[in-house]
Coordinates of C-alpha atoms in Angstrom, one line a residue:
Chain A
M1 CA 176.2 -84.3 56.6
K2 CA 174.4 -84.9 59.5
N3 CA 174.8 -81.5 60.5
L4 CA 174.0 -80.1 57.2
K5 CA 170.4 -81.9 58.0
I6 CA 170.1 -80.5 61.4
V7 CA 170.4 -77.2 60.2
L8 CA 168.5 -77.2 57.3
S9 CA 165.7 -79.2 59.7
S10 CA 165.2 -76.6 62.4
F11 CA 165.8 -73.8 59.7
L12 CA 162.3 -75.5 57.7
L13 CA 160.7 -75.9 60.8
L14 CA 161.5 -72.1 62.2
M15 CA 160.3 -71.4 58.7
S16 CA 157.2 -73.1 59.5
S17 CA 156.4 -72.4 62.5
L18 CA 156.7 -68.2 61.7
A19 CA 154.3 -69.1 58.8
E20 CA 152.3 -70.3 61.2
S21 CA 151.9 -68.0 63.4
Q22 CA 151.7 -65.8 60.3
D23 CA 149.0 -67.6 59.9
N24 CA 147.1 -68.1 63.4
A25 CA 145.7 -63.7 63.1
G26 CA 149.4 -62.9 64.5
L27 CA 148.6 -65.7 67.6
R28 CA 151.3 -67.9 69.3
I29 CA 149.4 -71.0 70.2
P30 CA 149.3 -74.5 71.2
A31 CA 151.2 -76.9 68.4
G32 CA 148.1 -78.2 66.3
F33 CA 145.2 -75.6 67.0
T34 CA 144.7 -72.6 64.4
A35 CA 143.6 -69.1 65.0
K36 CA 141.5 -66.8 62.5
L37 CA 140.4 -63.5 63.1
F38 CA 136.5 -64.5 63.6
A39 CA 135.6 -60.2 63.4
S40 CA 137.7 -57.1 62.9
N41 CA 136.7 -53.7 63.9
I42 CA 132.9 -54.3 65.3
G43 CA 133.4 -51.9 67.9
A44 CA 134.4 -52.2 71.7
A45 CA 133.4 -56.9 72.2
R46 CA 133.7 -56.7 75.5
H47 CA 132.2 -60.1 76.8
I48 CA 130.3 -62.9 74.4
A49 CA 127.9 -65.6 74.2
I50 CA 126.9 -68.1 71.4
T51 CA 123.8 -70.2 70.6
K52 CA 123.8 -73.7 69.7
N53 CA 123.7 -72.4 66.4
G54 CA 127.2 -71.0 66.8
V55 CA 125.9 -67.8 66.1
V56 CA 128.0 -64.5 68.5
F57 CA 126.3 -62.1 69.9
A58 CA 129.1 -59.6 71.2
K59 CA 128.1 -56.3 73.7
L60 CA 130.1 -53.3 73.0
N61 CA 131.6 -51.2 75.8
A62 CA 129.8 -48.3 74.0
P63 CA 127.7 -48.2 70.6
N64 CA 129.7 -48.4 67.4
K65 CA 129.6 -45.8 64.5
E66 CA 127.0 -47.8 63.7
G67 CA 124.7 -46.7 67.2
K68 CA 124.4 -50.1 68.1
S69 CA 125.7 -52.0 71.0
I70 CA 124.5 -55.5 70.9
I71 CA 126.9 -57.2 67.7
R72 CA 125.1 -60.7 66.2
L73 CA 128.2 -62.1 64.0
E74 CA 127.1 -65.3 62.2
D75 CA 129.3 -67.2 60.2
T76 CA 126.9 -68.3 57.0
N77 CA 129.8 -70.3 55.3
Q78 CA 131.1 -71.5 58.1
D79 CA 134.8 -70.9 56.9
G80 CA 135.7 -69.7 60.5
I81 CA 134.7 -66.1 59.2
A82 CA 132.2 -63.8 60.0
E83 CA 130.2 -62.6 56.7
K84 CA 127.5 -61.4 58.2
I85 CA 127.0 -58.5 61.4
T86 CA 124.0 -57.3 62.8
G87 CA 123.4 -55.0 65.9
W88 CA 121.0 -53.3 68.0
A89 CA 120.5 -51.5 71.6
N90 CA 121.8 -48.1 72.1
Y91 CA 123.7 -49.2 75.6
G92 CA 127.5 -49.3 76.6
G93 CA 128.0 -53.1 78.7
T94 CA 129.6 -55.2 79.6
G95 CA 127.8 -58.6 80.2
I96 CA 125.6 -61.0 78.1
Y97 CA 124.5 -64.4 78.3
V98 CA 122.7 -67.0 76.5
R99 CA 119.9 -69.4 78.1
G100 CA 118.0 -71.6 74.7
N101 CA 116.0 -69.0 73.3
S102 CA 117.3 -65.7 74.9
L103 CA 119.8 -63.9 75.7
Y104 CA 120.6 -61.5 78.5
A105 CA 122.8 -58.4 78.2
S106 CA 123.9 -55.6 81.3
S107 CA 124.4 -52.2 81.3
D108 CA 126.0 -50.3 83.9
E109 CA 123.5 -50.7 85.4
A110 CA 120.6 -52.5 84.4
V111 CA 120.4 -56.9 82.5
F112 CA 118.1 -57.0 79.3
Q113 CA 116.6 -60.0 78.2
Y114 CA 115.9 -59.9 74.8
Q115 CA 114.0 -63.1 72.7
L116 CA 115.9 -64.7 70.4
D117 CA 114.0 -66.9 67.0
A118 CA 114.5 -70.2 65.7
K119 CA 117.5 -68.4 63.5
D120 CA 119.3 -66.4 66.3
E121 CA 117.4 -63.9 65.7
V122 CA 116.4 -60.7 67.7
L123 CA 112.9 -61.1 67.9
N124 CA 112.0 -57.9 70.9
A125 CA 115.5 -55.6 69.7
T126 CA 113.5 -52.2 71.5
T127 CA 111.3 -53.9 74.0
P128 CA 113.7 -56.1 76.0
K129 CA 112.5 -57.2 79.4
T130 CA 114.0 -55.9 82.1
I131 CA 115.0 -58.0 84.9
V132 CA 117.1 -56.1 86.7
K133 CA 117.1 -52.9 87.4
N134 CA 119.0 -50.0 89.3
L135 CA 121.8 -51.8 90.1
L136 CA 124.8 -48.8 91.6
D137 CA 126.8 -46.9 88.5
R138 CA 129.1 -45.3 90.3
R139 CA 131.4 -45.1 87.0
Q140 CA 135.1 -46.8 88.5
H141 CA 134.2 -51.1 88.7
S142 CA 130.9 -50.2 87.1
S143 CA 130.9 -53.0 84.5
K144 CA 128.1 -55.6 85.2
S145 CA 128.5 -59.2 84.2
I146 CA 126.2 -61.9 84.2
T147 CA 125.9 -65.9 84.3
L148 CA 123.3 -68.4 84.8
D149 CA 123.2 -71.1 86.9
P150 CA 120.9 -74.6 85.6
Q151 CA 118.2 -73.5 88.0
G152 CA 117.7 -70.4 85.9
N153 CA 119.4 -67.8 89.1
I154 CA 121.4 -64.8 87.4
Y155 CA 124.9 -63.6 89.3
V156 CA 125.6 -60.6 88.7
N157 CA 128.9 -59.1 90.0
I158 CA 128.7 -55.2 91.3
G159 CA 131.9 -54.1 90.9
A160 CA 133.3 -52.0 94.7
Y161 CA 133.3 -48.7 93.2
S162 CA 137.0 -48.2 95.2
N163 CA 140.2 -49.6 95.3
A164 CA 140.4 -49.4 98.9
C165 CA 137.8 -48.6 101.2
Q166 CA 138.9 -44.7 102.6
E167 CA 137.0 -42.2 103.4
K168 CA 138.4 -41.1 100.0
D169 CA 138.8 -42.9 97.4
R170 CA 143.3 -43.5 95.7
T171 CA 144.5 -39.6 98.3
P172 CA 147.3 -40.6 100.1
G173 CA 146.6 -40.8 103.7
S174 CA 143.3 -41.5 104.1
K175 CA 141.9 -44.5 106.6
G176 CA 140.4 -47.8 105.5
M177 CA 136.9 -47.0 106.4
R178 CA 135.5 -50.8 108.6
P179 CA 133.4 -51.3 108.1
C180 CA 133.3 -51.0 105.1
P181 CA 129.4 -49.4 103.8
I182 CA 130.5 -49.7 100.0
L183 CA 129.9 -54.0 101.1
D184 CA 126.3 -53.7 101.3
S185 CA 125.4 -52.9 98.1
A186 CA 128.1 -53.2 96.2
G187 CA 131.6 -55.5 96.1
G188 CA 129.9 -58.9 95.9
I189 CA 127.6 -61.1 93.8
W190 CA 124.5 -60.8 94.0
K191 CA 121.8 -63.2 92.6
F192 CA 118.6 -62.8 90.6
D193 CA 115.6 -65.3 89.8
G194 CA 116.5 -65.6 85.9
Q195 CA 112.3 -64.5 84.8
K196 CA 111.5 -62.6 86.7
E197 CA 111.0 -58.9 85.8
N198 CA 112.2 -55.1 87.4
Q199 CA 113.8 -57.0 90.3
V200 CA 116.1 -54.4 92.6
Y201 CA 118.6 -54.7 95.3
G202 CA 115.6 -55.9 98.0
D203 CA 114.8 -58.4 95.6
G204 CA 117.6 -60.6 95.0
L205 CA 121.0 -61.8 97.5
R206 CA 123.5 -61.3 98.4
Y207 CA 125.2 -63.9 97.2
A208 CA 129.4 -62.8 97.9
T209 CA 131.0 -60.1 99.3
G210 CA 134.6 -59.4 99.5
L211 CA 135.4 -59.0 96.0
R212 CA 136.8 -55.8 94.9
N213 CA 136.1 -55.5 91.4
V214 CA 135.1 -59.3 89.4
I215 CA 133.8 -59.1 85.8
G216 CA 135.7 -63.0 84.5
L217 CA 132.9 -65.2 87.0
D218 CA 131.4 -68.8 84.9
W219 CA 129.9 -71.3 86.4
N220 CA 130.9 -74.3 86.7
T221 CA 128.2 -76.9 86.0
N222 CA 130.8 -79.9 87.0
T223 CA 130.7 -78.0 90.5
N224 CA 127.9 -76.7 90.7
S225 CA 129.6 -73.6 92.3
L226 CA 130.5 -70.4 91.0
F227 CA 133.7 -69.2 90.5
V228 CA 134.8 -66.0 89.9
T229 CA 138.0 -64.2 88.8
Q230 CA 138.8 -60.3 91.3
H231 CA 140.6 -57.7 90.4
G232 CA 143.3 -57.0 93.1
R233 CA 144.1 -53.4 94.4
D234 CA 146.1 -50.4 92.6
Q235 CA 148.8 -48.4 93.0
L236 CA 150.2 -49.6 96.4
N237 CA 153.8 -48.4 95.8
S238 CA 152.3 -44.2 95.0
F239 CA 150.5 -44.0 98.4
F240 CA 152.5 -46.2 100.2
P241 CA 156.1 -45.2 99.2
N242 CA 157.9 -46.3 102.5
L243 CA 156.0 -49.7 102.4
Y244 CA 156.2 -51.4 98.3
S245 CA 159.3 -50.4 96.0
D246 CA 158.1 -49.8 92.1
S247 CA 159.0 -53.3 91.0
Q248 CA 156.4 -54.5 94.8
N249 CA 153.7 -52.6 93.1
A250 CA 154.5 -54.6 90.0
E251 CA 154.4 -58.1 91.6
L252 CA 151.6 -56.7 93.8
P253 CA 149.0 -58.0 95.1
A254 CA 147.9 -61.3 93.0
E255 CA 145.3 -61.7 90.5
T256 CA 142.5 -64.2 92.5
M257 CA 140.2 -66.6 91.4
Y258 CA 137.4 -68.4 93.8
E259 CA 135.7 -70.8 94.3
V260 CA 132.6 -69.1 95.8
K261 CA 129.6 -70.5 98.0
Q262 CA 126.8 -68.9 99.5
G263 CA 127.2 -66.6 101.7
D264 CA 131.5 -65.9 101.5
D265 CA 133.2 -63.5 102.0
C266 CA 137.0 -62.7 100.2
G267 CA 138.3 -60.7 102.4
W268 CA 138.3 -57.0 100.1
P269 CA 138.8 -53.6 101.3
Y270 CA 140.5 -55.3 104.3
V271 CA 143.2 -57.3 103.0
Y272 CA 145.4 -58.2 99.8
F273 CA 146.5 -61.4 98.4
D274 CA 150.2 -61.7 98.8
P275 CA 151.0 -64.8 96.1
Y276 CA 155.0 -64.6 97.9
Q277 CA 153.9 -65.4 101.3
K278 CA 151.0 -66.9 100.3
K279 CA 149.1 -64.5 102.7
K280 CA 146.4 -62.0 103.5
I281 CA 148.2 -59.6 103.6
L282 CA 146.6 -56.1 105.7
N283 CA 145.7 -52.9 103.3
P284 CA 147.6 -50.9 105.1
E285 CA 144.7 -48.2 104.4
Y286 CA 144.0 -50.6 107.7
G287 CA 147.7 -49.9 109.3
G288 CA 148.4 -53.1 107.3
N289 CA 153.0 -53.0 106.7
G290 CA 153.3 -55.9 104.0
K291 CA 153.7 -58.7 106.6
I292 CA 150.6 -58.4 109.0
E293 CA 147.5 -60.8 108.0
G294 CA 144.8 -59.4 107.9
A295 CA 140.7 -60.8 107.1
P296 CA 141.2 -64.9 109.0
D297 CA 137.5 -65.6 108.0
A298 CA 137.8 -64.6 104.6
L299 CA 138.6 -67.4 101.8
S300 CA 141.8 -68.0 100.2
P301 CA 142.2 -68.3 96.1
L302 CA 141.8 -70.9 94.4
V303 CA 144.0 -69.6 92.2
A304 CA 146.8 -66.8 92.7
F305 CA 148.0 -64.9 89.0
P306 CA 150.5 -62.5 88.5
A307 CA 149.5 -58.8 89.0
H308 CA 147.5 -55.9 87.5
M309 CA 147.1 -58.8 83.8
A310 CA 142.8 -57.9 84.8
P311 CA 140.6 -60.7 84.7
M312 CA 138.7 -60.2 82.3
A313 CA 136.7 -63.5 81.6
L314 CA 136.8 -67.5 82.8
L315 CA 135.2 -70.0 80.8
F316 CA 135.2 -73.4 82.0
Y317 CA 136.3 -75.9 78.9
Q318 CA 133.6 -78.5 78.2
G319 CA 133.4 -79.7 74.6
N320 CA 135.0 -82.3 73.1
Q321 CA 137.4 -80.4 70.3
F322 CA 140.8 -79.0 72.5
P323 CA 142.3 -82.5 74.0
A324 CA 141.9 -84.1 77.3
K325 CA 143.7 -82.2 78.7
Y326 CA 141.0 -78.7 77.9
K327 CA 138.1 -81.5 79.0
E328 CA 136.4 -79.1 82.0
G329 CA 140.1 -76.8 81.9
A330 CA 139.9 -73.2 82.9
F331 CA 140.0 -70.3 80.6
I332 CA 140.7 -66.9 81.4
A333 CA 141.6 -63.9 79.1
F334 CA 143.3 -61.1 80.5
H335 CA 142.6 -57.8 79.8
G336 CA 146.7 -57.3 80.3
S337 CA 147.3 -55.0 82.6
W338 CA 148.2 -50.7 83.5
N339 CA 149.6 -50.2 87.2
R340 CA 153.0 -52.6 86.3
A341 CA 153.4 -49.0 85.4
P342 CA 156.9 -47.3 85.3
L343 CA 157.6 -51.8 84.5
P344 CA 156.2 -53.0 81.2
Q345 CA 153.0 -53.4 81.1
E346 CA 151.9 -57.2 81.2
G347 CA 149.6 -59.6 80.8
Y348 CA 147.8 -59.5 76.6
F349 CA 147.3 -63.4 76.4
V350 CA 144.9 -65.9 77.4
A351 CA 145.9 -68.6 80.0
F352 CA 144.7 -71.6 81.2
I353 CA 144.3 -73.8 83.6
P354 CA 144.1 -77.6 84.3
F355 CA 140.9 -78.7 86.8
K356 CA 140.2 -82.6 87.8
N357 CA 137.9 -83.0 90.4
G358 CA 136.2 -79.3 90.0
K359 CA 140.2 -79.2 91.7
P360 CA 143.1 -77.1 89.6
A361 CA 144.6 -79.6 88.4
G362 CA 148.3 -78.3 87.6
D363 CA 149.8 -74.3 86.7
W364 CA 147.9 -72.0 85.0
E365 CA 149.5 -71.9 81.4
I366 CA 149.8 -69.3 78.9
F367 CA 147.4 -71.0 75.9
A368 CA 147.4 -67.7 73.5
N369 CA 149.3 -65.1 73.1
G370 CA 150.0 -62.4 71.1
F371 CA 147.1 -60.4 71.3
A372 CA 148.8 -57.2 72.4
G373 CA 151.2 -57.5 68.8
S374 CA 154.1 -56.4 70.3
D375 CA 156.3 -58.4 72.6
I376 CA 157.5 -55.2 75.1
V377 CA 154.1 -52.9 75.9
A378 CA 154.3 -50.4 77.5
N379 CA 150.8 -49.1 77.6
P380 CA 147.5 -50.6 76.7
R381 CA 146.3 -48.4 74.0
Q382 CA 149.2 -50.1 72.0
A383 CA 148.0 -53.5 71.9
R384 CA 147.0 -54.7 69.0
A385 CA 143.4 -56.7 71.3
R386 CA 142.8 -56.6 74.8
P387 CA 141.4 -60.2 75.4
C388 CA 137.3 -59.7 77.6
G389 CA 135.2 -62.2 76.9
L390 CA 135.0 -66.0 76.1
A391 CA 133.0 -68.3 74.3
E392 CA 132.6 -71.6 73.8
G393 CA 131.6 -72.9 70.2
P394 CA 129.3 -76.0 69.4
D395 CA 131.9 -77.4 67.4
G396 CA 134.3 -77.1 70.4
S397 CA 135.7 -73.8 69.1
L398 CA 136.3 -70.7 71.3
Y399 CA 136.0 -67.2 70.8
V400 CA 137.8 -64.6 72.5
S401 CA 136.6 -60.4 72.0
D402 CA 139.1 -57.6 72.0
D403 CA 137.4 -54.4 73.3
N404 CA 140.6 -51.8 71.9
H405 CA 139.8 -53.1 68.8
G406 CA 137.5 -54.8 68.2
N407 CA 138.6 -57.7 67.0
V408 CA 137.0 -61.4 67.4
F409 CA 139.5 -64.2 68.3
K410 CA 138.7 -68.0 66.8
I411 CA 140.6 -70.7 68.2
S412 CA 139.9 -74.8 66.6
F413 CA 142.0 -78.7 67.4
N414 CA 143.0 -79.6 64.1
K415 CA 143.2 -83.5 64.6
Chain B
M1 CA 207.2 -19.7 92.1
V2 CA 206.2 -16.1 91.8
M3 CA 205.1 -16.4 87.5
F4 CA 203.6 -19.8 88.0
S5 CA 201.4 -18.3 90.7
K6 CA 200.5 -15.6 88.5
L7 CA 199.3 -17.5 86.0
V8 CA 197.0 -19.2 88.0
L9 CA 195.8 -16.3 89.4
I10 CA 195.4 -15.7 86.1
N11 CA 193.5 -19.0 85.4
K12 CA 191.3 -19.0 88.4
R13 CA 189.7 -15.1 86.7
L14 CA 189.6 -16.3 83.9
V15 CA 187.3 -19.8 85.2
M16 CA 185.2 -17.0 87.6
K17 CA 184.7 -14.5 84.3
I18 CA 184.1 -18.0 82.3
I19 CA 181.6 -19.5 85.1
S20 CA 180.0 -16.6 85.8
L21 CA 179.5 -16.9 81.6
V22 CA 177.9 -19.3 82.2
I23 CA 175.4 -18.7 84.6
G24 CA 174.6 -15.9 83.1
S25 CA 173.8 -17.3 80.4
F26 CA 171.7 -19.5 81.0
L27 CA 169.8 -17.7 83.6
L28 CA 168.7 -15.5 80.6
L29 CA 167.9 -19.3 78.9
I30 CA 165.4 -19.5 81.5
S31 CA 163.9 -15.8 81.4
V32 CA 163.2 -16.2 78.3
H33 CA 162.0 -19.5 77.9
G34 CA 160.3 -19.5 81.4
K35 CA 161.7 -23.6 81.1
S36 CA 164.7 -24.7 81.2
Q37 CA 164.3 -25.5 85.4
N38 CA 161.0 -26.4 85.7
R39 CA 160.8 -29.5 83.5
V40 CA 163.4 -31.3 85.9
N41 CA 160.2 -30.5 89.1
G42 CA 157.6 -30.5 86.7
K43 CA 158.7 -34.4 84.6
K44 CA 159.6 -35.7 88.3
I45 CA 156.3 -34.6 89.6
Y46 CA 155.0 -36.5 87.0
E47 CA 157.3 -39.5 87.7
T48 CA 156.2 -39.6 91.2
R49 CA 152.6 -38.6 91.3
C50 CA 151.1 -39.1 88.2
L51 CA 152.2 -41.6 84.6
V52 CA 151.7 -44.9 86.5
C53 CA 147.9 -44.2 85.6
H54 CA 148.4 -41.9 82.8
Q55 CA 151.4 -43.5 81.5
A56 CA 154.7 -43.2 80.6
D57 CA 153.9 -42.1 77.4
G58 CA 150.7 -39.5 78.2
G59 CA 148.1 -42.0 76.5
G60 CA 146.0 -42.7 79.8
V61 CA 144.3 -46.3 79.8
P62 CA 140.9 -46.8 77.9
N63 CA 138.1 -46.0 79.6
M64 CA 139.9 -45.4 82.6
N65 CA 141.9 -43.1 83.1
A66 CA 142.3 -40.7 80.3
P67 CA 145.0 -39.4 78.2
L68 CA 147.2 -36.5 78.6
D69 CA 148.7 -37.1 75.2
G70 CA 146.4 -35.2 72.8
S71 CA 143.8 -34.2 75.0
S72 CA 141.6 -31.8 73.8
N73 CA 141.4 -30.1 77.6
L74 CA 144.7 -30.4 78.3
V75 CA 146.7 -27.7 76.3
G76 CA 143.3 -25.7 76.2
N77 CA 142.1 -22.2 78.2
D78 CA 140.9 -23.6 80.5
I79 CA 143.5 -23.2 82.7
A80 CA 141.7 -22.6 86.0
R81 CA 140.1 -26.3 85.6
L82 CA 143.1 -28.0 84.9
V83 CA 144.3 -26.3 88.1
K84 CA 141.2 -27.4 89.4
I85 CA 141.6 -31.4 88.7
I86 CA 145.3 -31.6 89.3
R87 CA 144.4 -30.0 93.4
Y88 CA 141.0 -31.6 94.3
G89 CA 140.5 -35.1 92.4
Y90 CA 138.0 -35.9 90.1
N91 CA 135.6 -38.4 90.3
E92 CA 132.7 -38.5 87.2
R93 CA 132.7 -39.6 83.6
I94 CA 134.7 -37.7 81.6
A95 CA 133.8 -37.6 77.8
L96 CA 137.4 -36.9 75.6
D97 CA 138.1 -36.5 72.3
G98 CA 134.9 -39.3 71.0
Y99 CA 135.7 -41.7 74.7
Y100 CA 134.7 -41.4 78.4
Y101 CA 136.6 -42.2 81.0
T102 CA 135.5 -43.3 84.6
N103 CA 138.5 -43.6 87.5
A104 CA 139.0 -41.2 89.6
M105 CA 141.6 -39.7 90.3
T106 CA 144.1 -38.8 93.5
A107 CA 143.9 -35.1 94.7
N108 CA 147.0 -33.3 95.6
P109 CA 146.2 -31.0 97.9
D110 CA 149.7 -30.8 99.4
L111 CA 151.3 -29.1 95.9
K112 CA 152.4 -26.1 96.3
D113 CA 151.9 -22.9 93.5
A114 CA 155.2 -24.0 91.9
D115 CA 155.0 -27.6 91.4
I116 CA 151.9 -27.4 89.8
A117 CA 153.0 -24.5 87.1
D118 CA 155.5 -27.0 86.9
V119 CA 153.4 -30.6 86.1
L120 CA 151.3 -28.5 84.0
S121 CA 153.6 -26.6 82.0
Y122 CA 155.5 -30.0 81.6
V123 CA 152.8 -32.2 80.5
R124 CA 151.9 -29.6 78.0
N125 CA 154.2 -29.9 76.2
N126 CA 155.5 -32.7 76.2
W127 CA 154.9 -35.7 73.7
T128 CA 153.2 -34.2 70.7
N129 CA 151.4 -31.6 72.8
K130 CA 152.7 -27.9 71.9
A131 CA 150.7 -25.8 74.2
S132 CA 152.1 -22.6 76.7
N133 CA 153.7 -22.8 79.7
I134 CA 151.4 -22.3 83.1
T135 CA 152.9 -20.2 85.5
V136 CA 152.5 -19.1 89.2
A137 CA 151.0 -16.1 88.3
Q138 CA 148.7 -18.3 87.1
V139 CA 148.5 -21.2 88.8
Q140 CA 146.8 -18.4 92.3
Q141 CA 144.7 -16.1 89.7
A142 CA 143.1 -20.0 88.4
K143 CA 142.6 -21.1 92.2
R144 CA 141.4 -17.8 93.1
K145 CA 138.3 -18.7 90.7
K146 CA 137.8 -20.8 92.3

């Protein structure tokens, strides 16, 4: 009888958890949380930003079918799903940020500023202020992510148009250049005035360098400092099959998170971070063999994630809706890998790292999974969704955007 | 004993006949289809050099690496362009079938003409692709065109 009870109750538990996973827009999230499909098929939604009124803005990687590239999403009846979807602008890009009634958006070579009215409608859709222009866009790692500090300075990622700063990019046997000439205009974070118009490189400051490509970055108001996540280098096995096997390449190098202060160097292209040896290892293009260390003066990462998962967005949670452990911690949206092939791809999820006193206070964990729609992803093209942007709503809900099929998910905690 | 060795001799002849028949029909098959042998080499080259970016299913990576499966460029008739991309790599934003791809492609200066023909034939006839095989002569002609 007792056994039957156990079987029955575990069966019911299983059924309810199955039903739950179906309800939560196909996502697997911790108990007590719910997820809704806030919007779908809006276009390749890169980063997202939310106003104090809860209106969501998404920056598209390219104009959608209607020719719009900044999408405004409003949940008019508070049911967790956007009913009113409009848009404007015709340039692709990644960055979007809201500060008061200013909406910042980036193309791959400039940052624009729009004004919003009291209802968060855009006032100058066709005549934004150009805040920064003429930034390098050499296609590879061209997206310009942005964030602001409390003083209103804007931080712009300018990714390196290269894998490892070889004389000939991604060419077997081509040597790494030392010093790497890319670093004077890319491969780092630049700081500009958030209000001044028409700034170019000379008006800005190279705030941090040695960062191959940062897409997820956020200003942490607790530490009053900038945190960035870097995409590590690719193709160790295809260029150096004698040093790295397919399975080693699938795990090397780590994707990394740094807290950067003005003038910091994170070591690219000279080193990558090996999460097993916990060392900065000299890149083989610079004479490395998988063991020799390099760049002794460069920062070491605060957190190391598995290789190739591609951190796309970073968000320090400030709300009160989620349980206490999430307060001030970091959410990271992982796009999911492609460079683990021929091994199966990984990392189509949103991760969380608890923080205490401005430092990571535990291992990272998967917060929301199931974006890809299946557990084994052979190719990113197959994924139902690839997490790309994160934003926190005024009620403390977490929004996740997807640039594969244009979904936006809303994740809430129900007490 | 004599009979036994005769039997072996007959069997030997028979075996030789069968072997030559098998080899002959195999050669015939290759000459008719021009495919059977170079497909193995093409697949090997694809897996060691191309798969990491273009992926096992030829689907590429959205925004970064162009797909090969269903690619109008790849199954098209501009063979000179395909040969050039394989030899010299590619480092421009490419518009393909309504999407853009931005990653740089590695050059393959060490591939022989036959290798280029093999790998092109392989990818033009793998997944859902069905296009003509590429011969060494076509590769050589494409190289002269520059």
